mmCIF file of C-alpha atoms in Angstrom:
data_model
loop_
_atom_site.group_PDB
_atom_site.id
_atom_site.type_symbol
_atom_site.label_atom_id
_atom_site.label_comp_id
_atom_site.label_asym_id
_atom_site.label_seq_id
_atom_site.Cartn_x
_atom_site.Cartn_y
_atom_site.Cartn_z
ATOM 1 C CA UNK N 260 -40.008 -26.971 2.748
ATOM 2 C CA UNK N 261 -38.063 -30.180 1.983
ATOM 3 C CA UNK N 262 -39.964 -33.015 0.349
ATOM 4 C CA UNK N 263 -39.529 -36.650 1.405
ATOM 5 C CA UNK N 264 -37.827 -37.383 -1.824
ATOM 6 C CA UNK N 265 -35.343 -34.674 -1.188
ATOM 7 C CA UNK N 266 -34.711 -35.979 2.378
ATOM 8 C CA UNK N 267 -34.217 -39.485 0.952
ATOM 9 C CA UNK N 268 -31.772 -38.207 -1.668
ATOM 10 C CA UNK N 269 -29.802 -36.209 0.934
ATOM 11 C CA UNK N 270 -29.496 -39.200 3.219
ATOM 12 C CA UNK N 271 -28.521 -41.471 0.338
ATOM 13 C CA UNK N 272 -25.871 -38.936 -0.708
ATOM 14 C CA UNK N 273 -24.471 -38.896 2.826
ATOM 15 C CA UNK N 274 -24.292 -42.673 2.870
ATOM 16 C CA UNK N 275 -22.514 -42.728 -0.443
ATOM 17 C CA UNK N 276 -20.001 -40.171 0.807
ATOM 18 C CA UNK N 277 -19.469 -42.164 3.929
ATOM 19 C CA UNK N 278 -18.716 -45.282 1.912
ATOM 20 C CA UNK N 279 -16.323 -43.279 -0.246
ATOM 21 C CA UNK N 280 -14.506 -41.781 2.791
ATOM 22 C CA UNK N 281 -14.242 -45.283 4.246
ATOM 23 C CA UNK N 282 -12.756 -46.594 1.027
ATOM 24 C CA UNK N 283 -10.272 -43.754 0.815
ATOM 25 C CA UNK N 284 -9.147 -44.479 4.367
ATOM 26 C CA UNK N 285 -8.810 -48.137 3.725
ATOM 27 C CA UNK N 286 -6.610 -47.442 0.678
ATOM 28 C CA UNK N 287 -4.124 -45.678 2.952
ATOM 29 C CA UNK N 288 -3.904 -48.580 5.553
ATOM 30 C CA UNK N 289 -0.949 -50.911 5.518
ATOM 31 C CA UNK N 290 -1.765 -54.230 3.834
ATOM 32 C CA UNK N 291 -1.145 -56.588 6.781
ATOM 33 C CA UNK N 292 -3.030 -59.876 6.964
ATOM 34 C CA UNK N 293 -5.309 -58.607 9.658
ATOM 35 C CA UNK N 294 -5.900 -55.238 7.964
ATOM 36 C CA UNK N 295 -6.693 -56.838 4.625
ATOM 37 C CA UNK N 296 -9.467 -58.978 6.183
ATOM 38 C CA UNK N 297 -11.012 -56.057 8.060
ATOM 39 C CA UNK N 298 -10.598 -53.666 5.129
ATOM 40 C CA UNK N 299 -12.625 -56.041 2.898
ATOM 41 C CA UNK N 300 -15.309 -56.218 5.608
ATOM 42 C CA UNK N 301 -15.577 -52.475 6.327
ATOM 43 C CA UNK N 302 -15.593 -51.485 2.630
ATOM 44 C CA UNK N 303 -18.354 -54.061 2.042
ATOM 45 C CA UNK N 304 -20.497 -53.098 4.951
ATOM 46 C CA UNK N 305 -20.213 -49.329 4.384
ATOM 47 C CA UNK N 306 -21.133 -49.470 0.766
ATOM 48 C CA UNK N 307 -23.928 -51.943 1.622
ATOM 49 C CA UNK N 308 -25.497 -49.249 3.779
ATOM 50 C CA UNK N 309 -25.933 -46.970 0.779
ATOM 51 C CA UNK N 310 -27.077 -49.684 -1.626
ATOM 52 C CA UNK N 311 -29.657 -51.031 0.762
ATOM 53 C CA UNK N 312 -30.987 -47.623 1.617
ATOM 54 C CA UNK N 313 -31.429 -46.918 -2.020
ATOM 55 C CA UNK N 314 -33.335 -50.236 -2.285
ATOM 56 C CA UNK N 315 -35.496 -49.303 0.797
ATOM 57 C CA UNK N 316 -36.438 -45.967 -0.878
ATOM 58 C CA UNK N 317 -37.884 -48.066 -3.684
ATOM 59 C CA UNK N 318 -39.478 -50.718 -1.504
ATOM 60 C CA UNK N 319 -42.427 -52.543 -3.012
ATOM 61 C CA UNK N 320 -44.274 -52.932 0.368
ATOM 62 C CA UNK N 321 -44.061 -52.010 4.016
ATOM 63 C CA UNK N 322 -42.534 -55.381 4.774
ATOM 64 C CA UNK N 323 -39.949 -54.926 2.055
ATOM 65 C CA UNK N 324 -39.103 -51.428 3.398
ATOM 66 C CA UNK N 325 -38.682 -52.593 6.988
ATOM 67 C CA UNK N 326 -36.555 -55.536 5.885
ATOM 68 C CA UNK N 327 -34.188 -53.329 3.905
ATOM 69 C CA UNK N 328 -33.947 -50.655 6.628
ATOM 70 C CA UNK N 329 -33.168 -53.515 9.037
ATOM 71 C CA UNK N 330 -30.307 -54.496 6.730
ATOM 72 C CA UNK N 331 -28.967 -50.873 6.608
ATOM 73 C CA UNK N 332 -29.027 -50.826 10.434
ATOM 74 C CA UNK N 333 -27.209 -54.116 10.600
ATOM 75 C CA UNK N 334 -24.631 -52.975 8.131
ATOM 76 C CA UNK N 335 -24.080 -49.788 10.049
ATOM 77 C CA UNK N 336 -23.416 -51.801 13.200
ATOM 78 C CA UNK N 337 -20.986 -54.121 11.338
ATOM 79 C CA UNK N 338 -19.190 -50.964 9.972
ATOM 80 C CA UNK N 339 -18.817 -49.668 13.493
ATOM 81 C CA UNK N 340 -17.308 -52.930 14.702
ATOM 82 C CA UNK N 341 -14.853 -53.090 11.867
ATOM 83 C CA UNK N 342 -13.773 -49.497 12.391
ATOM 84 C CA UNK N 343 -13.137 -50.263 16.115
ATOM 85 C CA UNK N 344 -10.851 -53.180 15.130
ATOM 86 C CA UNK N 345 -9.024 -51.002 12.623
ATOM 87 C CA UNK N 346 -8.597 -48.368 15.375
ATOM 88 C CA UNK N 347 -6.799 -50.857 17.600
ATOM 89 C CA UNK N 348 -4.422 -51.984 14.906
ATOM 90 C CA UNK N 349 -3.728 -48.683 13.110
ATOM 91 C CA UNK N 350 -2.464 -46.008 15.382
ATOM 92 C CA UNK N 351 -1.337 -43.684 12.669
ATOM 93 C CA UNK N 352 -4.887 -43.395 11.312
ATOM 94 C CA UNK N 353 -6.818 -43.254 14.571
ATOM 95 C CA UNK N 354 -8.051 -39.687 14.063
ATOM 96 C CA UNK N 355 -9.642 -40.571 10.728
ATOM 97 C CA UNK N 356 -11.027 -43.793 12.059
ATOM 98 C CA UNK N 357 -12.660 -41.994 15.039
ATOM 99 C CA UNK N 358 -14.388 -39.542 12.710
ATOM 100 C CA UNK N 359 -15.816 -42.371 10.614
ATOM 101 C CA UNK N 360 -16.713 -44.258 13.758
ATOM 102 C CA UNK N 361 -18.728 -41.354 15.048
ATOM 103 C CA UNK N 362 -20.507 -41.044 11.732
ATOM 104 C CA UNK N 363 -21.386 -44.779 11.784
ATOM 105 C CA UNK N 364 -22.994 -44.319 15.192
ATOM 106 C CA UNK N 365 -25.087 -41.487 13.794
ATOM 107 C CA UNK N 366 -26.316 -43.882 11.081
ATOM 108 C CA UNK N 367 -26.996 -46.583 13.659
ATOM 109 C CA UNK N 368 -29.181 -44.090 15.582
ATOM 110 C CA UNK N 369 -30.964 -42.864 12.456
ATOM 111 C CA UNK N 370 -31.847 -46.264 11.084
ATOM 112 C CA UNK N 371 -32.777 -47.645 14.503
ATOM 113 C CA UNK N 372 -35.188 -44.799 14.907
ATOM 114 C CA UNK N 373 -36.707 -45.342 11.455
ATOM 115 C CA UNK N 374 -36.830 -49.115 12.066
ATOM 116 C CA UNK N 375 -38.525 -48.803 15.421
ATOM 117 C CA UNK N 376 -40.951 -46.054 14.362
ATOM 118 C CA UNK N 377 -42.017 -47.929 11.313
ATOM 119 C CA UNK N 378 -42.298 -51.213 13.165
ATOM 120 C CA UNK N 379 -44.668 -49.777 15.864
ATOM 121 C CA UNK N 380 -46.754 -47.964 13.179
ATOM 122 C CA UNK N 381 -45.746 -44.398 13.750
ATOM 123 C CA UNK N 382 -45.664 -42.152 10.745
ATOM 124 C CA UNK N 383 -42.172 -41.994 9.301
ATOM 125 C CA UNK N 384 -41.297 -39.317 6.749
ATOM 126 C CA UNK N 385 -39.890 -41.423 3.880
#
């Protein structure tokens, strides 16, 4: 049986790996004016997902937790938007961008579910 702490650690590790994969992709992209702006944004939002989830796992109150999970969800959505823009301007890297885009959608779903369930008072395994 997996404990809540183990679940949290596994999800945090996934988020860290996602941020790392996003950074590795961005290092490969051509440094055009448009790309540089979006690269800075997507690297920031993807690593913010992991950092804010780590903070949520150490929340001091229910309000603190829901606030931080809301930020993770927002950053996941931002990451998805930035990846869509990179997709349109970087044909050579579309396959890698699609993989990351699909993963960002998974995170949007995960954190939307956690956020909604916690907001309406259902038990959430944290």
